[in-house]
PDB file of C-alpha atoms in Angstrom:
ATOM      1  CA  UNK A   1       0.000   0.000   0.000  1.00  0.00           C
ATOM      2  CA  UNK A   2       1.332   3.436  -0.960  1.00  0.00           C
ATOM      3  CA  UNK A   3      -0.150   6.807  -0.023  1.00  0.00           C
ATOM      4  CA  UNK A   4       0.975  10.287  -1.046  1.00  0.00           C
ATOM      5  CA  UNK A   5      -0.236  13.802  -0.242  1.00  0.00           C
ATOM      6  CA  UNK A   6       1.011  17.029  -1.781  1.00  0.00           C
ATOM      7  CA  UNK A   7       0.170  20.720  -1.836  1.00  0.00           C
ATOM      8  CA  UNK A   8       1.782  23.906  -3.055  1.00  0.00           C
ATOM      9  CA  UNK A   9       3.004  26.072  -0.190  1.00  0.00           C
ATOM     10  CA  UNK A  10       1.487  29.554  -0.323  1.00  0.00           C
ATOM     11  CA  UNK A  11       4.320  32.114  -0.630  1.00  0.00           C
ATOM     12  CA  UNK A  12       2.046  34.886   0.725  1.00  0.00           C
ATOM     13  CA  UNK A  13       0.484  33.712   3.966  1.00  0.00           C
ATOM     14  CA  UNK A  14      -2.879  35.294   4.638  1.00  0.00           C
ATOM     15  CA  UNK A  15      -3.648  35.746   0.935  1.00  0.00           C
ATOM     16  CA  UNK A  16      -5.216  33.234  -1.421  1.00  0.00           C
ATOM     17  CA  UNK A  17      -2.908  31.051  -3.512  1.00  0.00           C
ATOM     18  CA  UNK A  18      -2.396  32.624  -6.971  1.00  0.00           C
ATOM     19  CA  UNK A  19      -3.999  30.809  -9.932  1.00  0.00           C
ATOM     20  CA  UNK A  20      -0.570  30.539 -11.564  1.00  0.00           C
ATOM     21  CA  UNK A  21       0.565  28.219  -8.786  1.00  0.00           C
ATOM     22  CA  UNK A  22      -0.622  24.931 -10.260  1.00  0.00           C
ATOM     23  CA  UNK A  23       1.264  21.767 -11.160  1.00  0.00           C
ATOM     24  CA  UNK A  24       0.777  18.570 -13.127  1.00  0.00           C
ATOM     25  CA  UNK A  25       1.566  15.428 -11.116  1.00  0.00           C
ATOM     26  CA  UNK A  26       2.403  11.967 -12.451  1.00  0.00           C
ATOM     27  CA  UNK A  27       3.293   8.880 -10.384  1.00  0.00           C
ATOM     28  CA  UNK A  28       5.002   6.073 -12.306  1.00  0.00           C
ATOM     29  CA  UNK A  29       6.893   2.904 -11.560  1.00  0.00           C
ATOM     30  CA  UNK A  30      10.562   2.516 -12.450  1.00  0.00           C
ATOM     31  CA  UNK A  31       9.442   0.668 -15.607  1.00  0.00           C
ATOM     32  CA  UNK A  32       7.309   3.679 -16.639  1.00  0.00           C
ATOM     33  CA  UNK A  33       3.942   2.040 -15.929  1.00  0.00           C
ATOM     34  CA  UNK A  34       1.774   5.100 -15.206  1.00  0.00           C
ATOM     35  CA  UNK A  35      -1.611   3.569 -16.125  1.00  0.00           C
ATOM     36  CA  UNK A  36      -2.608   2.388 -12.641  1.00  0.00           C
ATOM     37  CA  UNK A  37      -1.015   5.002 -10.406  1.00  0.00           C
ATOM     38  CA  UNK A  38      -1.789   8.747 -10.355  1.00  0.00           C
ATOM     39  CA  UNK A  39      -2.080  11.625 -12.821  1.00  0.00           C
ATOM     40  CA  UNK A  40      -3.535  15.100 -12.174  1.00  0.00           C
ATOM     41  CA  UNK A  41      -3.305  18.301 -14.234  1.00  0.00           C
ATOM     42  CA  UNK A  42      -3.290  21.929 -13.035  1.00  0.00           C
ATOM     43  CA  UNK A  43      -3.887  21.269  -9.342  1.00  0.00           C
ATOM     44  CA  UNK A  44      -2.935  23.128  -6.141  1.00  0.00           C
ATOM     45  CA  UNK A  45      -3.064  20.007  -3.983  1.00  0.00           C
ATOM     46  CA  UNK A  46      -4.025  16.384  -4.065  1.00  0.00           C
ATOM     47  CA  UNK A  47      -3.462  12.907  -2.772  1.00  0.00           C
ATOM     48  CA  UNK A  48      -3.136   9.415  -4.171  1.00  0.00           C
ATOM     49  CA  UNK A  49      -3.052   5.853  -2.965  1.00  0.00           C
ATOM     50  CA  UNK A  50      -2.466   2.561  -4.701  1.00  0.00           C
ATOM     51  CA  UNK A  51      -1.537  -1.029  -4.016  1.00  0.00           C
ATOM     52  CA  UNK A  52       1.065  -2.734  -6.126  1.00  0.00           C
ATOM     53  CA  UNK A  53       2.605  -6.137  -6.594  1.00  0.00           C
ATOM     54  CA  UNK A  54       5.761  -4.736  -8.251  1.00  0.00           C
ATOM     55  CA  UNK A  55       8.762  -4.626  -5.953  1.00  0.00           C
ATOM     56  CA  UNK A  56      10.298  -1.558  -7.557  1.00  0.00           C
ATOM     57  CA  UNK A  57      10.911   2.129  -7.013  1.00  0.00           C
ATOM     58  CA  UNK A  58       8.181   4.593  -7.875  1.00  0.00           C
ATOM     59  CA  UNK A  59       8.739   8.122  -9.117  1.00  0.00           C
ATOM     60  CA  UNK A  60       6.667  11.254  -8.730  1.00  0.00           C
ATOM     61  CA  UNK A  61       7.097  14.011 -11.294  1.00  0.00           C
ATOM     62  CA  UNK A  62       5.811  17.530 -10.585  1.00  0.00           C
ATOM     63  CA  UNK A  63       5.640  19.769 -13.662  1.00  0.00           C
ATOM     64  CA  UNK A  64       4.742  23.467 -13.564  1.00  0.00           C
ATOM     65  CA  UNK A  65       3.725  25.676 -16.476  1.00  0.00           C
ATOM     66  CA  UNK A  66       6.358  28.016 -17.900  1.00  0.00           C
ATOM     67  CA  UNK A  67       5.867  31.334 -16.087  1.00  0.00           C
ATOM     68  CA  UNK A  68       7.057  34.715 -17.343  1.00  0.00           C
ATOM     69  CA  UNK A  69       8.620  36.077 -15.170  1.00  0.00           C
ATOM     70  CA  UNK A  70       9.824  32.839 -13.529  1.00  0.00           C
ATOM     71  CA  UNK A  71       7.974  31.789 -10.358  1.00  0.00           C
ATOM     72  CA  UNK A  72       9.427  29.688  -7.553  1.00  0.00           C
ATOM     73  CA  UNK A  73       7.035  26.956  -6.336  1.00  0.00           C
ATOM     74  CA  UNK A  74       7.486  25.076  -3.079  1.00  0.00           C
ATOM     75  CA  UNK A  75       5.685  21.743  -2.755  1.00  0.00           C
ATOM     76  CA  UNK A  76       5.003  19.977   0.532  1.00  0.00           C
ATOM     77  CA  UNK A  77       5.068  16.257  -0.296  1.00  0.00           C
ATOM     78  CA  UNK A  78       4.427  13.313   2.041  1.00  0.00           C
ATOM     79  CA  UNK A  79       4.986   9.734   0.747  1.00  0.00           C
ATOM     80  CA  UNK A  80       4.250   6.643   2.839  1.00  0.00           C
ATOM     81  CA  UNK A  81       4.327   2.966   1.955  1.00  0.00           C
ATOM     82  CA  UNK A  82       3.805  -0.368   3.661  1.00  0.00           C
ATOM     83  CA  UNK A  83       2.625  -0.353   7.263  1.00  0.00           C
ATOM     84  CA  UNK A  84       3.262   3.405   7.559  1.00  0.00           C
ATOM     85  CA  UNK A  85       0.723   4.071   4.757  1.00  0.00           C
ATOM     86  CA  UNK A  86      -2.263   3.077   6.859  1.00  0.00           C
ATOM     87  CA  UNK A  87      -3.931   5.878   8.801  1.00  0.00           C
ATOM     88  CA  UNK A  88      -4.195   4.171  12.162  1.00  0.00           C
ATOM     89  CA  UNK A  89      -5.701   7.244  13.871  1.00  0.00           C
ATOM     90  CA  UNK A  90      -8.817   7.073  11.679  1.00  0.00           C
ATOM     91  CA  UNK A  91      -9.115   3.321  12.158  1.00  0.00           C
ATOM     92  CA  UNK A  92      -9.243   3.658  15.951  1.00  0.00           C
ATOM     93  CA  UNK A  93     -12.075   6.144  16.587  1.00  0.00           C
ATOM     94  CA  UNK A  94     -14.608   3.982  18.467  1.00  0.00           C
ATOM     95  CA  UNK A  95     -14.279   2.693  22.039  1.00  0.00           C
ATOM     96  CA  UNK A  96     -11.113   1.803  23.893  1.00  0.00           C
ATOM     97  CA  UNK A  97     -11.569  -1.884  23.022  1.00  0.00           C
ATOM     98  CA  UNK A  98     -11.602  -0.999  19.354  1.00  0.00           C
ATOM     99  CA  UNK A  99      -8.558   1.228  19.891  1.00  0.00           C
ATOM    100  CA  UNK A 100      -6.763  -1.691  21.477  1.00  0.00           C
ATOM    101  CA  UNK A 101      -7.869  -3.944  18.627  1.00  0.00           C
ATOM    102  CA  UNK A 102      -6.571  -1.405  16.146  1.00  0.00           C
ATOM    103  CA  UNK A 103      -3.210  -1.236  17.907  1.00  0.00           C
ATOM    104  CA  UNK A 104      -3.003  -5.038  17.892  1.00  0.00           C
ATOM    105  CA  UNK A 105      -3.765  -5.101  14.156  1.00  0.00           C
ATOM    106  CA  UNK A 106      -1.021  -2.527  13.649  1.00  0.00           C
ATOM    107  CA  UNK A 107       1.415  -4.647  15.639  1.00  0.00           C
ATOM    108  CA  UNK A 108       0.312  -7.779  13.772  1.00  0.00           C
ATOM    109  CA  UNK A 109       1.098  -6.108  10.446  1.00  0.00           C
ATOM    110  CA  UNK A 110       4.514  -5.057  11.750  1.00  0.00           C
ATOM    111  CA  UNK A 111       5.213  -8.595  12.995  1.00  0.00           C
ATOM    112  CA  UNK A 112       4.008 -10.026   9.668  1.00  0.00           C
ATOM    113  CA  UNK A 113       6.385  -7.679   7.851  1.00  0.00           C
ATOM    114  CA  UNK A 114       9.290  -8.770  10.083  1.00  0.00           C
ATOM    115  CA  UNK A 115       8.278 -12.422   9.643  1.00  0.00           C
ATOM    116  CA  UNK A 116       8.245 -12.111   5.858  1.00  0.00           C
ATOM    117  CA  UNK A 117      11.607 -10.325   5.921  1.00  0.00           C
ATOM    118  CA  UNK A 118      13.083 -13.122   8.077  1.00  0.00           C
ATOM    119  CA  UNK A 119      11.962 -15.778   5.601  1.00  0.00           C
ATOM    120  CA  UNK A 120      13.428 -13.732   2.757  1.00  0.00           C
ATOM    121  CA  UNK A 121      16.734 -13.434   4.642  1.00  0.00           C
ATOM    122  CA  UNK A 122      16.743 -17.193   5.376  1.00  0.00           C
ATOM    123  CA  UNK A 123      16.310 -17.943   1.661  1.00  0.00           C
ATOM    124  CA  UNK A 124      19.128 -15.542   0.807  1.00  0.00           C
ATOM    125  CA  UNK A 125      21.328 -17.124   3.489  1.00  0.00           C
ATOM    126  CA  UNK A 126      20.716 -20.604   2.069  1.00  0.00           C
ATOM    127  CA  UNK A 127      21.590 -19.364  -1.417  1.00  0.00           C
ATOM    128  CA  UNK A 128      24.808 -17.769  -0.097  1.00  0.00           C
ATOM    129  CA  UNK A 129      25.746 -20.954   1.804  1.00  0.00           C
ATOM    130  CA  UNK A 130      25.196 -23.042  -1.339  1.00  0.00           C
ATOM    131  CA  UNK A 131      27.341 -20.614  -3.328  1.00  0.00           C
ATOM    132  CA  UNK A 132      30.020 -20.784  -0.615  1.00  0.00           C
ATOM    133  CA  UNK A 133      30.008 -24.621  -0.660  1.00  0.00           C
ATOM    134  CA  UNK A 134      30.254 -24.686  -4.472  1.00  0.00           C
ATOM    135  CA  UNK A 135      33.112 -22.186  -4.441  1.00  0.00           C
ATOM    136  CA  UNK A 136      34.994 -24.126  -1.726  1.00  0.00           C
ATOM    137  CA  UNK A 137      34.539 -27.371  -3.662  1.00  0.00           C
ATOM    138  CA  UNK A 138      35.859 -25.817  -6.876  1.00  0.00           C
ATOM    139  CA  UNK A 139      38.753 -24.201  -5.010  1.00  0.00           C
ATOM    140  CA  UNK A 140      39.735 -27.554  -3.446  1.00  0.00           C
ATOM    141  CA  UNK A 141      39.588 -29.194  -6.864  1.00  0.00           C
ATOM    142  CA  UNK A 142      41.775 -26.484  -8.403  1.00  0.00           C
ATOM    143  CA  UNK A 143      44.250 -26.708  -5.504  1.00  0.00           C
ATOM    144  CA  UNK A 144      44.616 -30.468  -5.953  1.00  0.00           C
ATOM    145  CA  UNK A 145      44.999 -30.072  -9.703  1.00  0.00           C
ATOM    146  CA  UNK A 146      47.655 -27.341  -9.221  1.00  0.00           C
ATOM    147  CA  UNK A 147      49.646 -29.540  -6.810  1.00  0.00           C
ATOM    148  CA  UNK A 148      49.438 -32.481  -9.234  1.00  0.00           C
ATOM    149  CA  UNK A 149      50.668 -30.319 -12.140  1.00  0.00           C
ATOM    150  CA  UNK A 150      53.524 -28.868 -10.029  1.00  0.00           C
ATOM    151  CA  UNK A 151      54.672 -32.347  -8.943  1.00  0.00           C
ATOM    152  CA  UNK A 152      54.453 -33.609 -12.541  1.00  0.00           C
ATOM    153  CA  UNK A 153      56.539 -30.698 -13.840  1.00  0.00           C
ATOM    154  CA  UNK A 154      59.093 -31.200 -11.023  1.00  0.00           C
ATOM    155  CA  UNK A 155      59.321 -34.909 -11.873  1.00  0.00           C
ATOM    156  CA  UNK A 156      59.804 -34.125 -15.578  1.00  0.00           C
ATOM    157  CA  UNK A 157      62.536 -31.610 -14.702  1.00  0.00           C
ATOM    158  CA  UNK A 158      64.390 -34.157 -12.538  1.00  0.00           C
ATOM    159  CA  UNK A 159      64.072 -36.775 -15.265  1.00  0.00           C
ATOM    160  CA  UNK A 160      65.286 -34.323 -17.948  1.00  0.00           C
ATOM    161  CA  UNK A 161      68.274 -33.160 -15.856  1.00  0.00           C
ATOM    162  CA  UNK A 162      69.225 -36.755 -15.006  1.00  0.00           C
ATOM    163  CA  UNK A 163      69.201 -37.812 -18.683  1.00  0.00           C
ATOM    164  CA  UNK A 164      71.071 -34.629 -19.667  1.00  0.00           C
ATOM    165  CA  UNK A 165      73.850 -35.214 -17.126  1.00  0.00           C
ATOM    166  CA  UNK A 166      74.069 -38.905 -18.041  1.00  0.00           C
ATOM    167  CA  UNK A 167      74.543 -37.982 -21.706  1.00  0.00           C
ATOM    168  CA  UNK A 168      77.223 -35.467 -20.752  1.00  0.00           C
ATOM    169  CA  UNK A 169      78.713 -38.140 -18.499  1.00  0.00           C
ATOM    170  CA  UNK A 170      78.711 -35.904 -15.441  1.00  0.00           C
ATOM    171  CA  UNK A 171      76.901 -38.469 -13.343  1.00  0.00           C
TER     172      UNK A 171
END
């Protein structure tokens, strides 16, 4: 769950916001999928919320019209996702029992998030251990092969030197 709120900050407090202070807002995923997220034209403020299955970054683009003379716009932007995106204060407005129930639901979602993260980390740990075992196995194989090659070359050198000295009649 993702929630966002934005509004243009009034540069002249106490006066209405000028009509020139409007923006176009577009929320897209990292892949550029803007169809299911948020788009608004010529607005002073707004909010959006969406649920997504994509595990990617999302981008918000604020575009203002070209002003002559140039105008500086300040935007107050609040972006929340996951457990932080739920408005728990509005959920818990009834009696104290319901407030307690709401707090427990909040904690349950946090625990569920931690639980899911732990399983993800366990899977990653198993993958890393498997990679470590494979690398150690290959390294041991290469070490044995290197020792065998070194001993073979040393044996060939001894054999070559022995035959050379025998031919020269030094031995």
